[in-house]
Coordinates of C-alpha atoms in Angstrom, one line a residue:
Chain O
M1 CA 27.0 0.6 -9.2
I2 CA 25.2 -2.5 -9.4
R3 CA 25.4 -2.2 -13.0
R4 CA 28.8 -2.4 -12.8
L5 CA 28.6 -5.9 -11.1
L6 CA 25.8 -6.9 -13.3
T7 CA 24.6 -6.9 -16.6
P8 CA 21.2 -6.3 -17.7
T9 CA 20.8 -10.0 -18.5
L10 CA 22.3 -11.5 -15.4
A11 CA 20.2 -8.8 -13.1
I12 CA 17.0 -10.0 -14.7
L13 CA 18.0 -13.8 -14.4
L14 CA 18.8 -13.5 -10.6
S15 CA 15.7 -11.8 -10.1
G16 CA 13.8 -14.5 -11.7
L17 CA 16.0 -17.0 -9.6
V18 CA 14.8 -15.3 -6.5
M19 CA 10.8 -15.2 -7.4
T20 CA 11.2 -18.8 -8.6
G21 CA 12.6 -19.7 -5.1
A22 CA 10.1 -17.8 -3.1
L23 CA 7.1 -19.6 -5.0
A24 CA 9.0 -23.1 -4.8
W25 CA 9.7 -22.2 -1.1
L26 CA 5.7 -21.9 -0.4
V27 CA 5.1 -25.1 -2.1
I28 CA 7.9 -27.1 -0.5
D29 CA 6.7 -25.7 3.1
R30 CA 2.9 -26.7 2.1
I31 CA 4.0 -30.1 0.5
A32 CA 6.2 -30.9 4.0
L33 CA 3.3 -29.8 6.6
L34 CA 0.6 -31.8 4.1
S35 CA 2.9 -35.1 4.1
S36 CA 4.3 -35.1 7.8
G37 CA 2.0 -33.1 9.5
R38 CA -0.3 -35.2 12.1
E39 CA -3.5 -36.0 10.9
I40 CA -7.2 -35.2 12.7
V41 CA -10.5 -34.8 11.8
L42 CA -12.6 -31.6 12.3
A43 CA -16.4 -31.0 11.8
I44 CA -17.2 -28.2 9.6
R45 CA -20.0 -26.1 8.7
P46 CA -19.7 -23.7 5.5
V47 CA -21.0 -20.1 4.1
D48 CA -20.0 -18.8 0.5
P49 CA -18.4 -15.5 -0.4
R50 CA -16.0 -14.7 -3.0
D51 CA -12.2 -13.5 -2.7
L52 CA -11.0 -10.7 -4.9
F53 CA -7.7 -12.4 -5.6
K54 CA -8.2 -16.2 -4.9
G55 CA -11.6 -16.8 -6.8
D56 CA -14.5 -18.7 -5.3
Y57 CA -14.2 -20.3 -1.8
V58 CA -16.4 -21.6 0.5
R59 CA -16.0 -20.4 4.4
L60 CA -15.6 -23.2 6.7
A61 CA -16.5 -23.0 10.5
F62 CA -15.4 -25.8 12.7
D63 CA -16.7 -26.9 15.7
V64 CA -13.3 -26.3 17.5
S65 CA -13.5 -22.6 16.1
E66 CA -16.0 -21.5 19.0
I67 CA -14.0 -21.6 22.3
D68 CA -15.5 -21.8 25.8
K69 CA -15.1 -18.7 27.5
A70 CA -13.4 -20.4 30.8
L71 CA -10.6 -21.3 28.6
L72 CA -9.5 -18.2 27.5
P73 CA -6.1 -16.6 28.9
D74 CA -6.4 -13.6 31.7
D75 CA -7.2 -10.4 29.8
K76 CA -4.4 -8.7 31.6
R77 CA -1.9 -10.9 29.7
Q78 CA -3.0 -9.5 26.2
R79 CA -1.7 -6.0 26.7
G80 CA 1.5 -6.9 24.7
E81 CA -1.3 -7.4 21.8
R82 CA -0.4 -5.3 18.5
R83 CA -3.8 -4.3 17.2
F84 CA -7.1 -3.6 18.6
G85 CA -10.8 -3.0 17.3
P86 CA -12.8 -4.7 14.8
G87 CA -11.0 -7.3 12.4
A88 CA -8.1 -7.2 15.1
T89 CA -6.7 -10.7 16.0
I90 CA -4.6 -11.8 18.9
P91 CA -2.4 -15.0 18.3
L92 CA -2.9 -17.9 20.7
Y93 CA -2.6 -21.8 20.6
V94 CA -5.4 -24.2 21.3
V95 CA -4.9 -27.8 22.9
L96 CA -7.3 -30.2 21.8
E97 CA -8.0 -33.7 23.2
R98 CA -9.1 -36.7 21.2
Q99 CA -12.4 -37.7 22.7
P100 CA -13.5 -41.7 22.9
D101 CA -15.6 -41.1 19.4
E102 CA -12.5 -40.2 17.5
S103 CA -13.6 -36.2 17.4
W104 CA -11.2 -33.5 18.5
L105 CA -12.2 -30.9 21.5
P106 CA -10.3 -28.0 22.9
V107 CA -9.5 -28.7 26.3
A108 CA -7.1 -25.9 27.0
V109 CA -5.6 -22.2 25.7
S110 CA -2.4 -20.6 26.2
D111 CA -0.7 -17.4 24.4
T112 CA 2.6 -19.6 24.5
E113 CA 3.5 -22.9 22.4
P114 CA 2.4 -25.6 24.8
T115 CA 4.9 -28.5 25.4
G116 CA 5.1 -31.7 26.7
L117 CA 1.7 -32.9 25.7
P118 CA 0.6 -36.6 25.8
A119 CA -0.5 -38.7 22.5
N120 CA -4.2 -37.9 23.0
R121 CA -3.4 -34.1 22.8
I122 CA -2.3 -32.1 19.9
F123 CA -2.1 -28.2 19.5
L124 CA -3.3 -25.8 17.0
K125 CA -1.6 -22.4 16.3
G126 CA -4.6 -19.5 15.8
K127 CA -5.6 -16.3 16.4
T128 CA -8.6 -15.1 18.4
Q129 CA -10.6 -11.8 17.3
W130 CA -10.3 -9.1 19.3
H131 CA -14.3 -8.2 19.7
S132 CA -15.1 -11.7 19.9
R133 CA -12.5 -13.4 21.8
R134 CA -14.2 -16.7 21.8
R135 CA -14.1 -17.1 18.1
V136 CA -10.7 -18.4 17.0
L137 CA -9.1 -18.7 13.1
Y138 CA -6.9 -21.3 12.3
G139 CA -5.9 -20.0 8.9
I140 CA -8.0 -23.1 7.5
E141 CA -11.1 -21.2 7.1
R142 CA -11.3 -21.3 3.1
Y143 CA -11.6 -23.8 1.0
Y144 CA -11.0 -22.7 -2.4
V145 CA -13.2 -24.6 -5.1
E146 CA -13.9 -24.2 -8.9
E147 CA -15.6 -20.7 -10.0
G148 CA -19.6 -21.7 -9.5
T149 CA -19.2 -24.7 -7.5
G150 CA -19.2 -23.6 -3.9
L151 CA -22.8 -24.0 -4.1
A152 CA -22.8 -27.6 -4.5
L153 CA -20.3 -28.2 -1.6
E154 CA -22.8 -25.8 0.7
N155 CA -26.2 -28.0 -0.4
L156 CA -23.8 -31.1 0.5
A157 CA -22.8 -29.6 4.0
R158 CA -26.8 -29.2 4.4
T159 CA -27.9 -32.7 3.9
A160 CA -24.9 -34.7 4.9
K161 CA -22.2 -34.4 7.7
L162 CA -18.9 -32.6 6.5
A163 CA -15.6 -32.9 8.0
A164 CA -11.9 -31.7 7.2
I165 CA -8.9 -33.8 7.3
V166 CA -6.0 -31.5 8.6
A167 CA -2.8 -31.8 8.9
V168 CA -0.9 -30.3 12.1
G169 CA 2.5 -29.6 11.9
R170 CA 4.9 -29.7 15.1
D171 CA 4.4 -25.9 15.7
G172 CA 0.8 -26.1 15.4
T173 CA 0.4 -24.9 11.7
T174 CA -2.2 -26.5 10.1
A175 CA -3.2 -27.2 6.3
I176 CA -6.6 -28.9 4.8
K177 CA -5.7 -32.1 3.6
G178 CA -9.1 -33.4 2.5
L179 CA -12.8 -33.9 3.1
V180 CA -15.1 -36.5 5.0
V181 CA -18.7 -36.6 4.1
D182 CA -20.8 -38.9 6.1
G183 CA -17.5 -40.4 7.8
R184 CA -16.4 -41.4 4.1
R185 CA -13.2 -40.0 2.9
V186 CA -14.3 -38.6 -0.1
Y187 CA -11.5 -36.0 -1.5
D188 CA -7.6 -36.0 -1.1
E189 CA -5.8 -33.0 -1.8
P190 CA -2.9 -34.0 -4.4
L191 CA 0.5 -32.6 -3.2
L192 CA 1.2 -31.4 -6.9
Chain Z
M1 CA 5.9 17.3 -20.9
Y2 CA 5.3 18.0 -24.6
R3 CA 2.9 21.0 -24.0
S4 CA 5.4 22.5 -22.2
Q5 CA 8.0 21.8 -25.0
N6 CA 5.5 23.1 -27.6
R7 CA 5.2 26.3 -26.0
L8 CA 8.6 26.7 -25.1
L9 CA 9.3 26.2 -29.5
D10 CA 6.2 29.0 -29.6
D11 CA 8.4 31.2 -27.3
V12 CA 11.4 31.0 -29.2
A13 CA 9.7 31.6 -32.7
R14 CA 8.2 34.7 -31.1
W15 CA 11.7 35.6 -29.5
Q16 CA 13.5 35.2 -32.8
A17 CA 10.6 37.4 -34.3
S18 CA 11.0 40.0 -31.6
G19 CA 15.0 40.0 -32.6
W20 CA 15.7 38.8 -28.8
V21 CA 17.3 35.6 -30.1
T22 CA 19.6 35.1 -33.1
P23 CA 18.6 32.7 -35.9
D24 CA 21.7 30.5 -34.9
G25 CA 20.7 30.7 -31.0
A26 CA 17.0 29.7 -31.8
S27 CA 18.2 26.8 -33.9
A28 CA 20.3 25.8 -30.9
I29 CA 17.5 26.0 -28.5
R30 CA 15.4 24.0 -31.0
S31 CA 18.0 21.2 -31.0
E32 CA 18.6 21.2 -27.4
I33 CA 14.7 20.7 -26.7
A34 CA 14.3 18.0 -29.5
A35 CA 17.2 16.1 -27.8
R36 CA 15.3 16.2 -24.3
R37 CA 12.4 14.4 -26.1
T38 CA 12.3 11.1 -24.1
G39 CA 12.0 8.0 -26.3
I40 CA 8.9 6.7 -23.8
G41 CA 6.2 7.9 -26.6
L42 CA 3.0 6.5 -27.0
A43 CA 4.5 2.5 -27.6
G44 CA 6.2 2.7 -24.3
V45 CA 2.8 3.7 -22.6
L46 CA 1.0 1.2 -24.5
A47 CA 3.0 -1.4 -23.6
T48 CA 3.2 -0.6 -19.8
L49 CA -0.6 -0.8 -20.2
A50 CA -0.7 -4.1 -22.2
A51 CA 1.7 -5.6 -19.3
V52 CA -0.9 -4.4 -16.7
L53 CA -3.8 -6.0 -18.7
L54 CA -1.6 -9.5 -19.0
C55 CA -1.0 -9.4 -14.9
F56 CA -4.8 -9.0 -14.7
G57 CA -5.4 -11.6 -17.1
V58 CA -3.0 -14.1 -15.3
M59 CA -4.8 -13.3 -11.8
S60 CA -8.2 -14.0 -13.4
F61 CA -7.2 -17.3 -14.6
V62 CA -5.6 -17.8 -11.0
A63 CA -9.1 -16.8 -9.7
A64 CA -11.2 -19.0 -12.2
N65 CA -9.4 -22.2 -9.8
W66 CA -9.3 -24.6 -13.0
Q67 CA -9.7 -27.7 -11.6
A68 CA -9.3 -29.5 -14.7
M69 CA -5.7 -28.7 -14.4
P70 CA -3.6 -30.7 -12.0
K71 CA -2.0 -28.4 -9.4
L72 CA 1.6 -29.5 -11.3
A73 CA 0.4 -28.2 -14.5
R74 CA -1.0 -25.0 -13.0
L75 CA 2.5 -24.3 -11.3
A76 CA 3.8 -24.7 -14.7
V77 CA 1.8 -22.4 -16.3
I78 CA 3.2 -19.8 -13.8
A79 CA 6.6 -21.0 -13.9
V80 CA 6.8 -20.8 -17.6
G81 CA 4.6 -17.7 -18.1
L82 CA 7.3 -16.0 -15.2
W83 CA 10.5 -17.2 -17.3
T84 CA 9.1 -16.4 -20.6
T85 CA 8.0 -12.9 -19.7
L86 CA 12.0 -12.7 -18.2
G87 CA 13.5 -13.8 -21.6
G88 CA 11.0 -11.6 -23.4
A89 CA 12.7 -8.4 -21.4
I90 CA 16.4 -9.8 -21.7
W91 CA 15.7 -10.0 -25.7
L92 CA 14.1 -6.3 -26.1
D93 CA 16.6 -4.9 -23.6
R94 CA 19.2 -6.2 -25.8
R95 CA 17.5 -5.1 -29.0
G96 CA 17.9 -1.5 -27.5
L97 CA 14.1 -1.3 -26.6
P98 CA 14.2 -0.5 -22.7
Y99 CA 10.7 0.6 -22.4
F100 CA 9.3 -2.6 -23.7
A101 CA 11.9 -4.5 -21.5
N102 CA 10.4 -2.9 -18.8
A103 CA 7.0 -3.5 -19.7
A104 CA 8.0 -7.0 -19.6
L105 CA 9.4 -6.8 -16.3
L106 CA 6.5 -5.5 -15.1
A107 CA 4.4 -8.0 -16.3
A108 CA 6.9 -10.6 -14.5
S109 CA 6.0 -8.9 -11.2
G110 CA 2.6 -9.3 -11.9
I111 CA 2.8 -13.1 -12.8
F112 CA 5.2 -13.6 -9.5
G113 CA 2.2 -12.0 -7.5
A114 CA -0.4 -14.2 -9.2
G115 CA 1.7 -17.2 -8.5
I116 CA 1.5 -16.5 -4.7
M117 CA -1.9 -16.0 -5.0
L118 CA -2.3 -19.2 -6.9
I119 CA -0.1 -21.7 -4.4
A120 CA -2.4 -19.9 -1.4
Q121 CA -5.6 -21.0 -3.3
M122 CA -4.1 -24.5 -4.3
Y123 CA -3.1 -25.4 -0.6
H124 CA -6.0 -23.4 0.7
M125 CA -3.9 -21.0 2.8
D126 CA -5.9 -18.4 4.9
G127 CA -3.4 -16.6 7.0
H128 CA -2.8 -13.0 7.3
P129 CA -3.4 -11.9 3.9
P130 CA -0.9 -8.7 3.7
D131 CA 2.0 -11.5 4.1
A132 CA 1.1 -12.4 0.7
I133 CA 1.2 -8.5 -0.6
L134 CA 4.8 -8.1 1.3
L135 CA 6.0 -11.4 -0.1
W136 CA 5.2 -10.0 -3.6
A137 CA 6.4 -6.3 -2.8
S138 CA 9.7 -8.0 -1.7
G139 CA 10.2 -9.9 -4.9
T140 CA 9.5 -6.9 -7.0
V141 CA 11.8 -4.3 -5.1
L142 CA 14.2 -6.5 -5.6
M143 CA 13.9 -6.9 -9.2
G144 CA 13.6 -2.9 -9.2
L145 CA 16.9 -2.8 -7.7
L146 CA 18.8 -5.1 -9.6
T147 CA 17.3 -4.2 -13.2
R148 CA 16.8 -0.4 -12.1
S149 CA 13.7 -0.6 -13.6
N150 CA 11.9 2.5 -12.7
A151 CA 8.2 0.7 -13.8
V152 CA 8.8 -2.3 -11.4
L153 CA 10.0 0.3 -8.6
A154 CA 7.0 2.1 -8.8
A155 CA 5.0 -0.9 -8.6
A156 CA 6.7 -2.1 -5.5
L157 CA 6.3 1.0 -4.3
A158 CA 2.4 0.6 -4.6
L159 CA 2.4 -3.0 -3.2
F160 CA 4.5 -1.6 -0.1
T161 CA 1.9 1.0 0.3
L162 CA -1.4 -1.5 0.0
W163 CA 0.7 -3.7 2.5
S164 CA 1.0 -0.7 4.9
Q165 CA -2.5 0.5 4.5
M166 CA -3.8 -3.3 4.9
E167 CA -1.5 -4.0 8.2
S168 CA -2.6 -0.4 9.4
F169 CA -6.1 -0.3 8.9
G170 CA -7.6 -3.7 7.2
Y171 CA -7.2 -6.2 10.4
G172 CA -8.1 -4.0 13.4
L173 CA -6.0 -0.8 14.2
R174 CA -2.2 -0.7 15.3
H175 CA -1.3 1.0 18.7
G176 CA 1.6 2.6 17.2
P177 CA 2.9 3.6 13.6
H178 CA 3.4 1.2 11.0
W179 CA 7.1 1.5 11.3
A180 CA 8.1 -1.2 9.1
F181 CA 7.0 0.9 5.9
L182 CA 9.7 3.3 6.3
L183 CA 12.1 0.5 5.8
A184 CA 10.3 -0.7 3.0
W185 CA 10.1 3.3 1.4
T186 CA 13.8 3.8 1.9
T187 CA 14.7 0.3 -0.2
V188 CA 12.4 1.7 -2.8
A189 CA 13.9 5.3 -2.3
A190 CA 17.4 4.0 -2.7
G191 CA 16.6 2.7 -6.1
V192 CA 15.2 5.7 -7.1
A193 CA 18.0 7.7 -6.3
M194 CA 20.1 5.4 -8.3
T195 CA 18.2 5.8 -11.4
R196 CA 17.4 9.6 -10.6
W197 CA 13.6 9.5 -11.5
R198 CA 12.1 12.5 -10.8
P199 CA 8.2 11.1 -11.1
G200 CA 9.4 8.2 -8.6
M201 CA 10.5 11.0 -6.3
H202 CA 7.3 12.4 -6.3
L203 CA 5.8 9.2 -6.0
L204 CA 7.9 8.7 -3.2
A205 CA 6.8 11.9 -1.5
I206 CA 3.2 11.0 -2.0
T207 CA 3.5 7.9 -0.2
L208 CA 5.6 9.3 2.5
S209 CA 3.0 12.1 3.0
I210 CA 0.1 9.6 3.4
W211 CA 2.1 7.7 6.0
I212 CA 2.7 11.1 7.9
I213 CA -1.0 12.1 7.7
Q214 CA -1.7 8.9 9.0
L215 CA 0.3 9.0 11.9
A216 CA -2.7 11.1 13.4
Y217 CA -5.3 8.5 13.2
T218 CA -3.1 5.4 15.0
G219 CA -3.5 4.5 18.3
Q220 CA -6.6 4.1 21.0
L221 CA -7.7 7.8 20.3
H222 CA -8.4 7.2 16.5
G223 CA -8.0 10.7 15.6
R224 CA -9.8 12.2 18.1
A225 CA -6.5 13.3 20.4
A226 CA -5.0 16.8 19.1
S227 CA -1.5 15.7 19.9
G228 CA -1.4 13.3 16.8
H229 CA -3.0 16.1 14.6
L230 CA -0.4 18.7 16.1
L231 CA 2.5 16.2 15.3
V232 CA 1.3 16.0 11.8
T233 CA 1.1 19.8 11.4
L234 CA 4.5 20.4 12.8
I235 CA 6.2 17.7 10.6
G236 CA 4.6 19.8 7.6
L237 CA 5.6 22.9 9.2
T238 CA 9.3 22.0 9.4
L239 CA 9.5 20.7 5.6
V240 CA 8.0 24.2 4.9
G241 CA 10.3 25.8 7.0
A242 CA 13.6 23.9 5.9
S243 CA 12.4 24.8 2.3
I244 CA 12.0 28.5 2.9
G245 CA 15.0 28.8 5.1
F246 CA 17.6 26.5 3.5
G247 CA 16.0 26.6 -0.2
P248 CA 19.4 27.4 -2.0
V249 CA 21.5 24.8 -0.2
I250 CA 18.6 22.0 -0.6
D251 CA 18.8 22.7 -4.4
R252 CA 22.6 22.3 -4.9
W253 CA 22.2 19.1 -3.3
R254 CA 19.2 17.9 -5.3
Q255 CA 16.6 20.3 -7.0
I256 CA 13.7 19.5 -4.7
S257 CA 13.3 22.6 -2.4
G258 CA 10.4 23.7 -4.4
A259 CA 8.8 20.2 -4.3
M260 CA 9.6 19.9 -0.3
L261 CA 7.6 23.4 0.0
A262 CA 4.5 21.9 -1.7
Y263 CA 4.3 18.5 0.1
G264 CA 5.1 20.2 3.5
F265 CA 2.4 22.3 2.9
F266 CA 0.1 19.9 2.2
I267 CA 1.1 17.8 5.1
A268 CA 0.8 20.8 7.7
F269 CA -2.7 22.0 6.0
V270 CA -4.2 18.3 6.4
G271 CA -2.8 18.3 9.8
S272 CA -4.3 21.6 10.7
L273 CA -7.8 20.4 9.4
G274 CA -7.6 17.6 11.7
L275 CA -6.9 19.7 14.6
Q276 CA -9.5 22.2 13.3
F277 CA -12.3 19.8 12.8
V278 CA -11.5 16.4 14.1
A279 CA -9.6 16.8 17.3
D280 CA -11.4 20.2 18.3
H281 CA -15.1 19.1 17.3
R282 CA -16.7 21.2 20.1
G283 CA -15.4 24.2 18.1
T284 CA -13.5 26.0 21.3
L285 CA -10.5 26.9 19.4
T286 CA -11.8 27.6 15.8
L287 CA -11.2 31.3 16.1
P288 CA -7.4 31.5 16.9
L289 CA -6.7 27.9 14.8
G290 CA -8.8 29.0 11.6
A291 CA -7.1 32.8 11.9
L292 CA -3.4 31.1 12.2
T293 CA -4.5 28.6 9.3
L294 CA -5.6 31.2 7.1
L295 CA -2.3 33.2 8.0
A296 CA -0.2 30.3 7.1
I297 CA -1.9 29.9 3.9
V298 CA -1.4 33.3 2.9
G299 CA 2.1 33.6 3.9
V300 CA 2.6 30.4 1.7
L301 CA 0.5 31.4 -1.0
A302 CA 3.0 34.6 -1.2
W303 CA 6.2 33.0 -0.8
A304 CA 5.1 30.4 -3.9
W305 CA 4.5 33.5 -6.0
R306 CA 7.7 35.0 -5.3
T307 CA 9.8 31.8 -6.2
D308 CA 7.5 30.9 -8.9
N309 CA 6.4 27.6 -7.3
R310 CA 3.2 26.8 -9.2
S311 CA 2.3 23.7 -7.4
G312 CA 3.0 25.4 -4.1
L313 CA 0.7 28.4 -5.5
W314 CA -2.2 26.0 -6.8
L315 CA -1.9 23.9 -3.4
A316 CA -2.4 27.2 -1.3
Y317 CA -5.4 28.4 -3.4
A318 CA -7.2 25.1 -3.0
A319 CA -6.2 25.1 0.6
F320 CA -7.6 28.2 1.3
S321 CA -10.9 27.3 -0.4
I322 CA -11.1 24.3 1.6
E323 CA -10.6 26.3 4.8
I324 CA -12.9 29.0 4.3
F325 CA -15.8 26.4 3.2
S326 CA -15.0 24.4 6.0
L327 CA -15.1 27.2 8.3
Y328 CA -18.1 28.5 7.0
V329 CA -19.8 25.1 7.4
K330 CA -18.7 24.7 11.1
K331 CA -19.7 28.2 12.0
I332 CA -17.4 30.3 14.3
G333 CA -19.8 30.5 17.4
T334 CA -23.0 31.8 15.7
M335 CA -23.4 32.6 12.0
L336 CA -22.9 36.3 13.1
G337 CA -19.5 35.6 14.8
T338 CA -18.8 33.6 11.2
S339 CA -19.8 36.5 9.4
A340 CA -17.6 38.9 11.0
F341 CA -14.7 36.6 11.1
F342 CA -15.0 36.5 7.1
L343 CA -15.7 40.3 7.1
V344 CA -12.6 41.1 8.9
T345 CA -10.2 38.5 7.4
G346 CA -11.5 39.8 3.9
L347 CA -10.8 43.4 4.6
L348 CA -7.2 42.6 6.1
L349 CA -6.6 40.6 2.8
A350 CA -8.0 43.3 0.7
G351 CA -5.7 45.6 2.6
L352 CA -2.9 43.0 2.1
A353 CA -3.7 43.0 -1.8
W354 CA -3.3 46.8 -1.7
A355 CA -0.1 46.8 -0.2
A356 CA 1.1 44.0 -2.9
F357 CA -0.1 46.0 -5.4
R358 CA 1.7 49.3 -4.2
L359 CA 4.9 47.3 -4.2
H360 CA 4.5 45.6 -7.3
G361 CA 3.7 49.3 -8.9
K362 CA 7.0 50.4 -7.1
S363 CA 9.2 47.8 -8.4
I364 CA 7.9 48.4 -11.9
Q365 CA 8.8 52.0 -11.7
I366 CA 12.2 51.4 -10.1
V367 CA 13.1 49.1 -13.0
E368 CA 11.8 51.8 -15.8
E369 CA 13.8 54.4 -14.0
N370 CA 16.9 52.3 -14.2
R371 CA 16.6 51.9 -17.7

């Protein structure tokens, strides 16, 4: 049926175009977020495992990864959750407020997208663990490094104060833009 | 496949020697067998394995995260790799080497997957990993449908299965079944229906069987409720019943009633194991459930024997062994009770064997009398 419409050459070319388009879309989406997202700096604490597909990375934990229990939404509202048990996560939005020392701290949590926030506030899209609801993941917990160099970054984190520059999109999506060591911007992720 | 063809050739030689087949007839059968031999051969198999190795090579390259190379250069490696492989597939297809072209397409799918991982790594993306597998599988299934490549369709099915397993069990448990897998499965099935690829139908049957069996383990009770296992058993029994009741009708559409019996039986048996040994962990219903299961196994065994269904027959033998071993380990009440159960069922089966032997003897006698 399809063979009548497409020759094998056209079929291969078309699938190649779709695959290239999908990869390009992933890159463009990230570049858009990194170049136009609002910039915030979050303090980090790393540890080091390895990912099967994506090589070495440093696992990052942020100060904003721990949420005060009082801020969490009512349990009853989370009955619509799709998963349960260890490893399951529940989507939520964390509202951060800029402090006088330029750091950002969580001030509110909601399960719907916050609107009309003042300039000193921003919201991040995250997910909380089912079994430990205070722990929130933002999708920026892995910092990929060249094979075998994770430890150096770990050691640096022990001796110096490490922070991540994070780009935040309008919908609360986050991406790591660079690293700050002892208040100095030392590494900027190139867009390409 | 070759073994069965060689056996057939031996049989033809024997039949010719016995005078049952004329020399002309024998040579006609031999040429028919020779024509049936597909061209896949060792070269095609090796090319497919080479494609898999190349994919792993590209993925390891991604995992090494070579910082000396700028992001743009790394993306270019993926793009050039993808398009070179696709160009190779076109060239091989035009030269009339479809198996090598298929291997190249498989490699292209692998490079596409590596590209997704590479971008995730370059931009430190740590979202929901099954989404990356879903994107990879979607691109692969589209390629399989467009090019009608069986190898690529099989890869897409494997990726969709991995995605469904990650979605169902990798990140906590779901409250209900992963319905989206059925949609993906149907897409691959449409491709396999177009190419009429028989091994592909088995892959589809295996993955769907796994999905059906896992129905018992979704939800809050995580396999502890009898209802889930009962549902799985009933689905399996329905397939067995349909194969026995409507076999000729099904076979007129596609020759699948034999496979349907085997897969249905497998599903029903795993469901019954869940009912007997997972849901009924206290053992209150072991005796009736065990007896029913053994009865059903013997029934399927007899039917598979009658219809010359080898896979059904071997599955039933295996199920019989697993069932009696499980009953022995679990015990029916006490060790004495278990002993009585095995003795009674053993005697019943011996009686059935005797009856079958008598019937078989009688049918041979009738055939000989009619000669």
